[in-house]
XYZ file of C-alpha atoms in Angstrom:
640
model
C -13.839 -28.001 30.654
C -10.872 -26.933 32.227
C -10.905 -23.322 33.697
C -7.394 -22.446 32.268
C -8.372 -23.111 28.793
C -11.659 -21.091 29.517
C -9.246 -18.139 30.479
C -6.987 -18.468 27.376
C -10.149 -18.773 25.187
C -11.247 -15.231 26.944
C -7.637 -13.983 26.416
C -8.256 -14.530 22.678
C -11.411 -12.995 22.772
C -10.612 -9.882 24.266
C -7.326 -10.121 22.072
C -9.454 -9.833 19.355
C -11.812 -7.002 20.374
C -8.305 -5.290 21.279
C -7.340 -5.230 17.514
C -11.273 -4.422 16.697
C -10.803 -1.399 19.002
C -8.107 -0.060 17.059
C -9.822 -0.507 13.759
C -10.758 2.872 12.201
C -12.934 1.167 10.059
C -15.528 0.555 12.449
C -17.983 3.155 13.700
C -16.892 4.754 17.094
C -19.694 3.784 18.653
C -18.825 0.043 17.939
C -15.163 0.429 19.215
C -16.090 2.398 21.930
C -18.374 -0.257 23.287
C -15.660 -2.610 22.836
C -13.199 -0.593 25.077
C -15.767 -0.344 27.365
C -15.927 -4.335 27.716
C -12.110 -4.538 27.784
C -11.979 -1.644 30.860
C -14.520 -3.542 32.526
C -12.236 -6.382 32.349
C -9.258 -4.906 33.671
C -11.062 -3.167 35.921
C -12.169 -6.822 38.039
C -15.698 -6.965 36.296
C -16.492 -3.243 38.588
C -18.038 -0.910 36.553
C -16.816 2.947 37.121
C -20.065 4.380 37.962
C -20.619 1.254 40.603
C -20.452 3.341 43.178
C -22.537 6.424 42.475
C -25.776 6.998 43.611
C -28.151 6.981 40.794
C -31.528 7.217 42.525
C -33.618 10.409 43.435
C -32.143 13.365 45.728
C -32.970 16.164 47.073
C -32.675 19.701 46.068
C -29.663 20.293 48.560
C -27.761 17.045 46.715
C -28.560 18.419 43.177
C -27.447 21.901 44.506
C -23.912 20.674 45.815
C -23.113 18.030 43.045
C -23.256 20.697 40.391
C -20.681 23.239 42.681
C -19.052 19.928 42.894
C -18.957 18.813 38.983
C -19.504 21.986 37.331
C -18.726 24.786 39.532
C -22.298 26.683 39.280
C -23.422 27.955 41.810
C -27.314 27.181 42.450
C -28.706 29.553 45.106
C -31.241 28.207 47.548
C -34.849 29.795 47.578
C -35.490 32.848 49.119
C -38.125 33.412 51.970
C -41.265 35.881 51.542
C -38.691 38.680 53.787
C -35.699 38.419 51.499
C -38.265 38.358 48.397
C -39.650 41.633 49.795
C -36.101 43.226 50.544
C -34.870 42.490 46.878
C -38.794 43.874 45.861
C -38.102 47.510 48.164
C -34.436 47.595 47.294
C -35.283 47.373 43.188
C -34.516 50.803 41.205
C -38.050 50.808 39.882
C -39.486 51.583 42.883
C -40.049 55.732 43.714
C -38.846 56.994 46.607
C -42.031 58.350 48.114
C -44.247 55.525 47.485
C -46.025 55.014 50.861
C -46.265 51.146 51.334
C -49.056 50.012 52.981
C -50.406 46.216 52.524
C -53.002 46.999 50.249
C -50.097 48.622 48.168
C -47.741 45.858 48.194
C -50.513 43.490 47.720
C -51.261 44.631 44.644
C -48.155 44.633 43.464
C -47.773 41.802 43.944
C -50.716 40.766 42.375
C -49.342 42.365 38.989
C -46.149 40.511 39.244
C -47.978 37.485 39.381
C -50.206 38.181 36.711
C -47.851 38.886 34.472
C -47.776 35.702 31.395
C -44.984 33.182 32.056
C -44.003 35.173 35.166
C -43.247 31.466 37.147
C -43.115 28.360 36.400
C -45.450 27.649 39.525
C -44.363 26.090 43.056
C -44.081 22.405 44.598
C -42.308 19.759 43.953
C -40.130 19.363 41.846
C -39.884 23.623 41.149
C -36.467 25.165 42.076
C -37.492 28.677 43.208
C -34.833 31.316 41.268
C -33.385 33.292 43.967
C -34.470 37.128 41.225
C -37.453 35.424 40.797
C -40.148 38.834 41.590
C -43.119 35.394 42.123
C -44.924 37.078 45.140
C -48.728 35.690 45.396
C -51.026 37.856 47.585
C -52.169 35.464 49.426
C -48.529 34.420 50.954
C -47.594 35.593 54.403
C -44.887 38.173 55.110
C -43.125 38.391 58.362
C -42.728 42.241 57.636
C -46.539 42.866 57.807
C -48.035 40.272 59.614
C -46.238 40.896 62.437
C -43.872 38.028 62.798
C -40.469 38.853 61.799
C -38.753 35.573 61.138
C -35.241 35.808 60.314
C -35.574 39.269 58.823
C -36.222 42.364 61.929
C -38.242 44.623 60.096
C -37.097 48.297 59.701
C -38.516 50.792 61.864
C -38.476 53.127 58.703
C -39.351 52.652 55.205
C -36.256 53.059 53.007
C -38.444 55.091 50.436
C -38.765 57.321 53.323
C -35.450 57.869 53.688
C -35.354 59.731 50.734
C -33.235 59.240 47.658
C -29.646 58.739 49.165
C -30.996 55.908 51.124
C -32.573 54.145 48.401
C -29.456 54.422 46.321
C -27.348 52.791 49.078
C -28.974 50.433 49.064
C -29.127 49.247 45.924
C -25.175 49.919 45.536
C -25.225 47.330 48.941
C -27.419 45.227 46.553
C -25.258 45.414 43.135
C -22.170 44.796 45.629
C -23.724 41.456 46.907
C -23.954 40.326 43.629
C -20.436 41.487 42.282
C -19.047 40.184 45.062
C -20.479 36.755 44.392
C -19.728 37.179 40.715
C -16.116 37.447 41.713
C -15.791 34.163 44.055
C -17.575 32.298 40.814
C -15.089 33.614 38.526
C -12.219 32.714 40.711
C -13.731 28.974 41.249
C -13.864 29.194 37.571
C -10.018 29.434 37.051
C -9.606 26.240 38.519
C -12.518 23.894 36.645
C -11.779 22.339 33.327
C -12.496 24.297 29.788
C -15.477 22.685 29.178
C -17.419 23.731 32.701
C -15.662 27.346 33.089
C -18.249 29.220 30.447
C -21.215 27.749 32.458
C -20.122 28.994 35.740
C -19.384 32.507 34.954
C -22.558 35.626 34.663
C -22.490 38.583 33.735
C -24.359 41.569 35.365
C -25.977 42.349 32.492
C -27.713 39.135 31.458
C -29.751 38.692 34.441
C -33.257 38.829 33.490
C -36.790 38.716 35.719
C -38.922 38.074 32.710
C -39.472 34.170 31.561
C -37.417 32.432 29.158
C -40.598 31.576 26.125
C -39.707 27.977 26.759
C -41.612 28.230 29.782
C -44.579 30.020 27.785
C -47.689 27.727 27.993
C -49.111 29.063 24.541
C -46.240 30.142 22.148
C -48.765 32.211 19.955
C -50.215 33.974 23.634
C -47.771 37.652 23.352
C -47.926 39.012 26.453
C -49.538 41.827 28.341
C -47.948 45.107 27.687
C -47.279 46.181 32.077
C -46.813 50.394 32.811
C -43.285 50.888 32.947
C -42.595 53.108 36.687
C -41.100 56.144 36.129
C -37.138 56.105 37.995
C -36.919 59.144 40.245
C -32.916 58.800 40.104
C -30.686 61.253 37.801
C -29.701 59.076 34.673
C -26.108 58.992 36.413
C -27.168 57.163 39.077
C -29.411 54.759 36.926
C -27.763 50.622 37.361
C -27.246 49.131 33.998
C -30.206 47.606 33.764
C -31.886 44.961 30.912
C -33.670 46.111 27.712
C -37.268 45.604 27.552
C -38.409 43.093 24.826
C -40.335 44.755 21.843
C -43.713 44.526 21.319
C -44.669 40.897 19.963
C -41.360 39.368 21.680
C -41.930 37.156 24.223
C -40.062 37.685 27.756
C -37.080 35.561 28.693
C -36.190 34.758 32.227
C -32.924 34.059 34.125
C -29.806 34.119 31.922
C -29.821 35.582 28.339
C -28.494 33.448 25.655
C -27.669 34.232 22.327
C -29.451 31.887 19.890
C -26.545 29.656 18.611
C -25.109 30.873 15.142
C -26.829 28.866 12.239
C -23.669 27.084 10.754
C -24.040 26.717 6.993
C -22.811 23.826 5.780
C -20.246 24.191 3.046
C -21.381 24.191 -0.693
C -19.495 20.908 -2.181
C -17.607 21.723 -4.936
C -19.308 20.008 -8.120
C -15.774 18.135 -9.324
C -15.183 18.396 -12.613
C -16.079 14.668 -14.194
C -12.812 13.174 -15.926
C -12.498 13.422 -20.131
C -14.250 10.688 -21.789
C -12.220 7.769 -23.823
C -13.126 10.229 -27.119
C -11.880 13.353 -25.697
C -8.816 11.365 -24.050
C -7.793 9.663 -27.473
C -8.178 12.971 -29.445
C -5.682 14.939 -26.672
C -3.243 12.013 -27.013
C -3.324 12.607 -30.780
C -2.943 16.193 -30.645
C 0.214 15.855 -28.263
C 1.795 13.323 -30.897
C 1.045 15.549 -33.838
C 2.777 18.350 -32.209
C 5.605 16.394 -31.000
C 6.295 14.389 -33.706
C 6.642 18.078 -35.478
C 8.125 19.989 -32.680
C 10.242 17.520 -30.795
C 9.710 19.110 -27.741
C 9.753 16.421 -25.953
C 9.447 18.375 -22.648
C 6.296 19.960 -23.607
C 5.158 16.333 -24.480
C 5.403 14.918 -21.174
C 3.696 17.989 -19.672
C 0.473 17.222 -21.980
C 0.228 13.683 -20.771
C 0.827 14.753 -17.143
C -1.967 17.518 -17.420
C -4.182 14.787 -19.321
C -4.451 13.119 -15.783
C -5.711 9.963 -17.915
C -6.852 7.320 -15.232
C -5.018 3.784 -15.159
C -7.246 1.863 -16.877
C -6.641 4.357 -20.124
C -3.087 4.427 -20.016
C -2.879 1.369 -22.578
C -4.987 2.903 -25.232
C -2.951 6.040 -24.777
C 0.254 4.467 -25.459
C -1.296 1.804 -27.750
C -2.350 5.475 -29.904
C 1.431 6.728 -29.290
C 2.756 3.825 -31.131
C -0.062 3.916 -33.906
C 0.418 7.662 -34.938
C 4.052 6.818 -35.801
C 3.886 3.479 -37.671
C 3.574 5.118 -40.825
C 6.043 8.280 -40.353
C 9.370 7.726 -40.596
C 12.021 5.604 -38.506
C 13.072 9.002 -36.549
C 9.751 9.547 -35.864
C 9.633 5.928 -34.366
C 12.251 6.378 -32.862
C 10.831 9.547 -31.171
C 7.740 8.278 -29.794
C 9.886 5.263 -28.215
C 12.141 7.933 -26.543
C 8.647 9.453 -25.144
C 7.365 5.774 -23.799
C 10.414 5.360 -22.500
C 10.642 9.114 -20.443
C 6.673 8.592 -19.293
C 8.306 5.312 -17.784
C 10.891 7.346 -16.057
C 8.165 9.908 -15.071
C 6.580 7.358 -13.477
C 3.631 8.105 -15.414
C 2.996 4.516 -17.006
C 4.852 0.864 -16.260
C 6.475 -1.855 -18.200
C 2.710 -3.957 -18.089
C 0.934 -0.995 -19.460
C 3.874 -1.179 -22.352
C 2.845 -5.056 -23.132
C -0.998 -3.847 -22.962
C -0.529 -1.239 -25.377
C 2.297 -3.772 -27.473
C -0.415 -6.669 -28.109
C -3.712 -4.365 -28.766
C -1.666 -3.421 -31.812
C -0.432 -6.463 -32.761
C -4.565 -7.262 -32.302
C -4.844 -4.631 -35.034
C -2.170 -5.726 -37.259
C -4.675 -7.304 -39.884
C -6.358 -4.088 -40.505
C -3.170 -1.951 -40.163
C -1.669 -3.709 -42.578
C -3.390 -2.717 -45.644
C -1.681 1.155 -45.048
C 1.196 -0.736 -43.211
C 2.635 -3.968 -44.722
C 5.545 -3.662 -42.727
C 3.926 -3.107 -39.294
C 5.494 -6.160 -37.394
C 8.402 -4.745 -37.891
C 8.190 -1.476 -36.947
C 6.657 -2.930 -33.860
C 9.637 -4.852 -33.312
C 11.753 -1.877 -33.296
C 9.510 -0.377 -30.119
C 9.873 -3.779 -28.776
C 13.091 -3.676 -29.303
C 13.910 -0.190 -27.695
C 11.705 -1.119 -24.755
C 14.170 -3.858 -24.127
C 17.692 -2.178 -24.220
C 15.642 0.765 -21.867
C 14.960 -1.763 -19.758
C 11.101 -1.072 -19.354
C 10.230 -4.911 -20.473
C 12.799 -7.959 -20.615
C 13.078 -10.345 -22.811
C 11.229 -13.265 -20.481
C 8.283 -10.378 -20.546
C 8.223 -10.161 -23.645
C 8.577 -13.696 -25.155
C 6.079 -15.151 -22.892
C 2.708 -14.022 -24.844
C 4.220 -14.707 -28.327
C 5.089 -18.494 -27.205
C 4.082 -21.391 -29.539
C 4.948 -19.397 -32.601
C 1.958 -17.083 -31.592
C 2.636 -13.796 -34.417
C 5.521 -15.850 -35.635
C 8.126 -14.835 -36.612
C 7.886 -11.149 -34.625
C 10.274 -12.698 -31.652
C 13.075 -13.389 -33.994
C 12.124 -9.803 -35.638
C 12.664 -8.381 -32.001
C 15.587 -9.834 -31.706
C 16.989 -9.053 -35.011
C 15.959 -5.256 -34.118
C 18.076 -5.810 -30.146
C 21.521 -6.991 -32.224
C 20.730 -4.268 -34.992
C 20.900 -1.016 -32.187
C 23.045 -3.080 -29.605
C 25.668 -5.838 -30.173
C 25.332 -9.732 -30.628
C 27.459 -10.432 -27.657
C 25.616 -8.062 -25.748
C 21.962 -9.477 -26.511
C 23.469 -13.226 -26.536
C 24.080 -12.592 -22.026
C 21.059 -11.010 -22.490
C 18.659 -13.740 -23.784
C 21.317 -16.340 -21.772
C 19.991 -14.855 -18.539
C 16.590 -14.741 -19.427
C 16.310 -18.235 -19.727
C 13.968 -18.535 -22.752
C 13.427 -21.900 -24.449
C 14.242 -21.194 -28.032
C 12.440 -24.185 -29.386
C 8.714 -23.194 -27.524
C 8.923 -19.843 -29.299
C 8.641 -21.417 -32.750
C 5.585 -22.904 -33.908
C 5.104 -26.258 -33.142
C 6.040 -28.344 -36.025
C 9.339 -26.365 -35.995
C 10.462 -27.443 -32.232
C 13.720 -29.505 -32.778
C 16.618 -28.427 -32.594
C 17.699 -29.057 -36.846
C 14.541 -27.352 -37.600
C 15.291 -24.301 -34.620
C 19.106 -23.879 -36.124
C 18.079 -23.788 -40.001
C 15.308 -21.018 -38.833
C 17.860 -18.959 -36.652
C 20.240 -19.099 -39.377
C 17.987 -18.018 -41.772
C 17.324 -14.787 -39.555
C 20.655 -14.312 -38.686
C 20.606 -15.759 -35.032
C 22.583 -18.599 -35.082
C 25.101 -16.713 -32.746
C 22.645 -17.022 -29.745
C 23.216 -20.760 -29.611
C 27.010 -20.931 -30.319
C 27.019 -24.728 -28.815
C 24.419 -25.680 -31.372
C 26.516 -24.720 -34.067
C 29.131 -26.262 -32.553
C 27.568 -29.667 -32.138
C 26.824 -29.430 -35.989
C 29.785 -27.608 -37.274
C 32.551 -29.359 -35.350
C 32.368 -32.854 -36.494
C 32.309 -31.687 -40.250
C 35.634 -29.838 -39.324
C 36.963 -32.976 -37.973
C 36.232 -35.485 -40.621
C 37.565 -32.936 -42.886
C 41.083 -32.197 -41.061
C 41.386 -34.585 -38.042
C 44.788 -33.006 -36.850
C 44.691 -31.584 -33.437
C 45.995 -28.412 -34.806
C 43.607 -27.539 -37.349
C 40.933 -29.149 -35.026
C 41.882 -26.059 -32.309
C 42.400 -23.425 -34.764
C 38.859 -23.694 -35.939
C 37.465 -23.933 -32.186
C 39.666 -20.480 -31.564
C 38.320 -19.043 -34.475
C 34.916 -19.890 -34.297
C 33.768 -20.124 -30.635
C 33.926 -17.149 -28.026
C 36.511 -17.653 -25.138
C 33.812 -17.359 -22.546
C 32.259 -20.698 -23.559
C 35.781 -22.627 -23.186
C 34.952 -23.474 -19.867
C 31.553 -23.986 -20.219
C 30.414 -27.270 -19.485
C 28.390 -27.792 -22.677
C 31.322 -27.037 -24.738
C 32.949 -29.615 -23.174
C 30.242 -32.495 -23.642
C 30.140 -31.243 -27.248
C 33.572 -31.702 -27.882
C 33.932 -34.923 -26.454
C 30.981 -36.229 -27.958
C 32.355 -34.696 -31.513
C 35.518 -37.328 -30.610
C 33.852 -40.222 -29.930
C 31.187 -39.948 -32.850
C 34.523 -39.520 -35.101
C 36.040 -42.256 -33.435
C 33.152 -45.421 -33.941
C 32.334 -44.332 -37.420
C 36.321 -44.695 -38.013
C 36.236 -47.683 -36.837
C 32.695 -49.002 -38.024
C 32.255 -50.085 -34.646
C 28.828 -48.333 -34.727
C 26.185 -47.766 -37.137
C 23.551 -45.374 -35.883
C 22.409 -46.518 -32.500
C 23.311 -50.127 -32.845
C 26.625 -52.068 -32.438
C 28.048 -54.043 -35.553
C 30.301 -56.353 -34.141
C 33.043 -56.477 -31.326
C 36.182 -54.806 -31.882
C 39.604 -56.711 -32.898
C 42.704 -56.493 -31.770
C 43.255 -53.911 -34.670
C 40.471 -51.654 -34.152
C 41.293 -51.696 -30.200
C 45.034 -50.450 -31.393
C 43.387 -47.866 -34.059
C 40.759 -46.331 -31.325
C 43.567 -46.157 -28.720
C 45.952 -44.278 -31.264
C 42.695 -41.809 -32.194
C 42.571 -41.122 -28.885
C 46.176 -40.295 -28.864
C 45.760 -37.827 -31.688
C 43.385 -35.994 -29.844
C 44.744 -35.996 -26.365
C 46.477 -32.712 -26.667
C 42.649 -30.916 -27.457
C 41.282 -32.413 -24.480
C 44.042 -31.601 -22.344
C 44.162 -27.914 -23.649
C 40.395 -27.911 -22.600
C 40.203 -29.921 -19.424
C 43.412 -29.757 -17.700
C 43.100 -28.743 -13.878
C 39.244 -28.219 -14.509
C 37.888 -31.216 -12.278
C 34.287 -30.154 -13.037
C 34.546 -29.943 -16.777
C 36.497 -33.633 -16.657
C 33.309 -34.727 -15.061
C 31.381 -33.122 -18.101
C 33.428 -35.451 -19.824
C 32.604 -38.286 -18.553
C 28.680 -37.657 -18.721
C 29.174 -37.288 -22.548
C 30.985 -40.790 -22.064
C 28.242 -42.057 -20.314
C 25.618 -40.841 -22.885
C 27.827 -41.740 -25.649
C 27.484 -45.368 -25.157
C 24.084 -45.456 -23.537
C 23.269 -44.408 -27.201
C 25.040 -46.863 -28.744
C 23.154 -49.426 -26.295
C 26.097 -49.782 -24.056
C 28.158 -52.072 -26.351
C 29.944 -54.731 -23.693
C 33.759 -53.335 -22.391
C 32.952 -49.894 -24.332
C 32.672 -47.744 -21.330
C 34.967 -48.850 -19.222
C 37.830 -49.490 -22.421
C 37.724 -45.606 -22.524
C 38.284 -45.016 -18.409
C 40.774 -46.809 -18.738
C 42.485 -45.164 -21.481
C 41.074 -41.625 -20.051
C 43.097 -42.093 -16.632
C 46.675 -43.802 -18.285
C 46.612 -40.955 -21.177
C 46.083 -38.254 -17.765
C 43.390 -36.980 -19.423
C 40.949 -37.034 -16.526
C 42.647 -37.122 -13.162
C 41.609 -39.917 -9.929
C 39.191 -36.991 -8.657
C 37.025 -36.531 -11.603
C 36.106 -40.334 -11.907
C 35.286 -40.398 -7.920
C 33.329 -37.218 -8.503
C 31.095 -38.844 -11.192
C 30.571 -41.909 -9.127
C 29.308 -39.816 -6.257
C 27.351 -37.118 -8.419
C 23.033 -37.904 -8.312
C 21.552 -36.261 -11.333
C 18.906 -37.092 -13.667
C 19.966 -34.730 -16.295
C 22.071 -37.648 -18.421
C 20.751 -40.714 -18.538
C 22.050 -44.216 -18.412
C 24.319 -43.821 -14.976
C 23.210 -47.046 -13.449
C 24.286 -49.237 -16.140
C 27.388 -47.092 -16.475
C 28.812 -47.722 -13.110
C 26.947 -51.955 -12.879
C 30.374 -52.112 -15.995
C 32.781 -49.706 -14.348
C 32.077 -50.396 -10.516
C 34.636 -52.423 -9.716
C 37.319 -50.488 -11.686
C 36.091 -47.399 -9.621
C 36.377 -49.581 -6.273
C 40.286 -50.555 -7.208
C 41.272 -47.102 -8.818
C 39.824 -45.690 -4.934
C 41.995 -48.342 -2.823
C 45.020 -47.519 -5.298
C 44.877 -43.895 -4.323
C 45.031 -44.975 -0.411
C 47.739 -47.356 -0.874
C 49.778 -44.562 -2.506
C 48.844 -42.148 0.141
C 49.951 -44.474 2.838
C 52.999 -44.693 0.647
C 53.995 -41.629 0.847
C 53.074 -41.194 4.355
C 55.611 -43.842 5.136
């Protein structure tokens, strides 16, 4: 395998535990081990810790790595001499004590008695530098003759009387201030974490063993006589209390016992209102709203309700119920609410169309108190449109396939009723709904669509579909071009004049007129080919009408090319009856009612939206060919 696809497989890997690492998700301990890997990585495959020295040391290393890492300060053990100079130079010692060996000896022998007064010698032991261990059967330089490091004193301090003593134990207390100090100023410069462990007080330095070094925790400990102090109480060192009876000893540094931390009492949350409770608040805020119209005070109910998502439906699905059988302001009332909770951000559109079908679900059994409940639901539907918290696409797309037919055509009859027609006709235009799906379907064609919109007053959303059916009546009755335009001014909006399916209604309007004037069709078959006459007759029909099609297309290349799709369709209807199509190009472009670039368009345009445009241009292909090399002549004409 080769090595550098080995390396960019690793460079995904570790890629990957990168992102891992970053994932809160994961327990620390996971995406710590992951950094871990990814140091080691960057770090050449050497681990940080390669280089320490792991294995046993001696009491010497152990003493300088902790000055070194945490700044305490570990003494090193004291000989029998200094033991015996800290022993004569301790307060509790009176001044005229004669010591003699058998004297010190058995001291020494009640110091060692004493329960968990050491933790025993060897290896292993670190000998406290205060610690008063002093077996009888160790040698001493200061009595057996052999002095050691320490010269024995000609003269016992105790015989010195008092003033000696006490300067010496002020030369002892300021040893150990002095030392204090040099720790405390080392401590200044280690981290936070290290500076609490390097500093002592005076005060908590103890002789007495800590009772984790007791061998028997139930063993209490031997009550010792307590030696008088022959110094005034002024002169007294601070100096430790004794435990109480029953308490064992400590030794070395006292430590407060670490403060029990109670762990906070969780608050017991309060469990959310059930559906019951819920339902009966929304109710109560209706009832007083609906009588108050306070409609501030409304919202603040259904904010403090704190109802969780999946309730919002039944809340507003028990809005709209409460007012179906009150009166149309009070409809209108709880609409205006909906629609503020939707500006409150306290419910959405899709909690709207929840609510909107579980009472249409209902209807059945609503209906025996409410006959008329479809259409007060339209209204709400209806004043959820205009305030824009559904739109009409929303709304029309669970009640396709005549599903609680007719209560679209009731919505809409409710949108034109508290807007405007032209208003809700861009409306529904934009929303792109198929009319025909929304019916149920036996009733999807377009006759059966236009008889059931004009029976609910909707005609006016499909103005070309009346058109189509309205306009050829008009012209069989009155074929003049002026009565012909009066009615199209009269009866169509002057938006739609320039709308391409306008156009292809219109010009399919002519040409139906035209072949049933001239019998040349009947239905979708051709009778018989035209004479001489009927050629004459169709040519002055077109004549008659030239100055509607001109007033319609003129300088509109794109609606001429309508045009001629309604051509094409015309006659691929009628079967494409043999010189039909390309009879009327030819009349089209000498009459100038489509121009050279509307028939080059169409021969150039791909669509499948009209059929029949490969036979159309195998009969008018050649025509097309000479009207293109006619317009180059003429333009090299006129360049000449």
């Amino acid at each position: 395998m080769n090595l550098s696809f080995i390396s960019s497989l690793m460079d995904q890997y570790f890629g990957r535990m990168r992102s891992l690492m970053n994932n809160k998700e994961l327990p620390a301990r996971i995406r710590f081990l992951l950094q871990d890997t990814v140091e080691l990585r960057e770090n050449n495959w050497v681990p940080r810790k390669a280089f320490i020295d792991n294995g046993p040391k001696t009491i010497n290393q152990i003493r300088q790595d902790a000055v070194k890492d945490l700044g305490v300060f570990i003494p090193a053990p004291m000989s029998q001499g200094m033991r015996m100079d800290f022993f004569l130079e301790s307060p509790f010692m009176p001044n005229r004590m004669k010591l003699d060996r058998e004297t010190l000896g058995g001291l020494a022998d009640m110091f060692g008695q004493m329960p968990g007064s050491g933790i025993g010698t060897g290896p292993g032991v670190i000998q406290d530098r205060y610690s008063p261990t002093m077996g009888r059967h160790r040698t001493n330089p200061l009595f057996n003759g052999h002095s050691g490091h320490i010269t024995p004193q000609p003269q016992s301090q105790f015989d010195m009387g008092p003033k000696s003593f006490v300067k010496s134990n002020q030369h002892f207390l300021s040893q150990n201030q002095n030392h204090m100090a040099q720790q405390q100023v080392q401590s200044k410069d280690m981290p936070p974490r290290f500076s609490k462990k390097g500093q002592l007080n005076a005060d908590e330095i103890s002789l007495r063993p800590a009772q984790s070094f007791l061998l028997n925790k139930n063993q209490v400990p031997k009550l010792q006589p307590q030696i008088p102090t022959m110094m005034p109480p002024s002169a007294q060192p601070p100096r430790t209390q004794t435990p109480p009876l029953g308490q064992p000893p400590q030794l070395g540094l006292k430590t407060n016992p670490p403060p029990i931390q109670e762990k906070p009492q969780k608050t017991s949350k309060k469990p959310p209102p059930a559906k019951e409770e819920l339902l009966k608040m929304t109710e109560t805020i209706m009832t007083e709203y609906l009588n108050s119209k306070n409609l501030i005070e409304a919202v603040a109910g259904v904010r403090e309700m704190k109802a969780p998502k999946h309730f919002l439906p039944e809340m507003l699905n028990k809005i709209i119920v409460c007012s179906l059988d009150r009166p149309d302001e009070d409809k209108e009332h709880a609409s205006t609410l909906i629609h503020t909770l939707r500006t409150e951000g306290l419910i959405t559109g899709e909690n709207f169309m929840q609510a909107f079908l579980s009472v249409l679900d209902q209807c059945p059994k609503i209906e025996v108190d409410v006959p008329l409940v479809k259409s007060y639901l339209a209204q709400f539907a209806a004043r959820a449109v205009i305030a824009e918290l559904v739109s009409v696409a929303e709304l029309a797309h669970p009640l396709e396939n005549g599903t609680h037919f007719p209560l679209f055509l009731l919505c809409l009859q409710q949108t034109a009723k508290l807007k405007d027609r032209e208003w809700l006709t861009d409306l529904f235009q934009q929303s792109k709904v198929n009319m025909q799906k929304m019916l149920p379907e036996i009733d999807q064609n377009k006759d059966r669509m236009l008889e059931i919109l004009e029976g609910k007053g909707l005609s006016f959303l499909f103005p070309l579909l009346k058109l189509e059916k309205e306009l050829l009546k008009q012209i069989k009755a009155d074929p003049s071009p002026q009565s012909i335009y009066k009615w199209i001014k009269d009866n169509i909006s002057p938006k739609l004049h320039t709308d391409k399916g306008f156009v292809n209604i219109l010009m399919t309007s002519f040409l139906q007129y035209i072949s049933q004037e001239l019998c040349i069709v009947e239905g979708d078959e051709q009778l018989a080919a035209p004479s001489k006459e009927q050629l004459e007759q169709e040519k002055q029909l077109l004549l008659a009408f030239k100055p509607v099609m001109q007033k319609f297309l003129h300088d509109h290349t794109e609606l001429q090319v309508s045009a001629l799709y309604a051509l094409q369709v015309h006659c691929n209807t009628s079967g494409f009856p043999k010189g039909m199509l390309l009879r009327y190009f030819v009349n089209f472009y000498d009459m100038e009612i489509i121009e050279e670039e509307a028939f080059l368009a169409w021969k150039e345009d791909i669509t499948q939206e009209f059929p029949g445009k490969g036979k159309a241009l195998f009969q008018v292909n050649q025509w097309l060919t000479w009207l293109e090399t006619a317009e180059e002549e003429e333009s090299e004409d006129e360049a000449d």
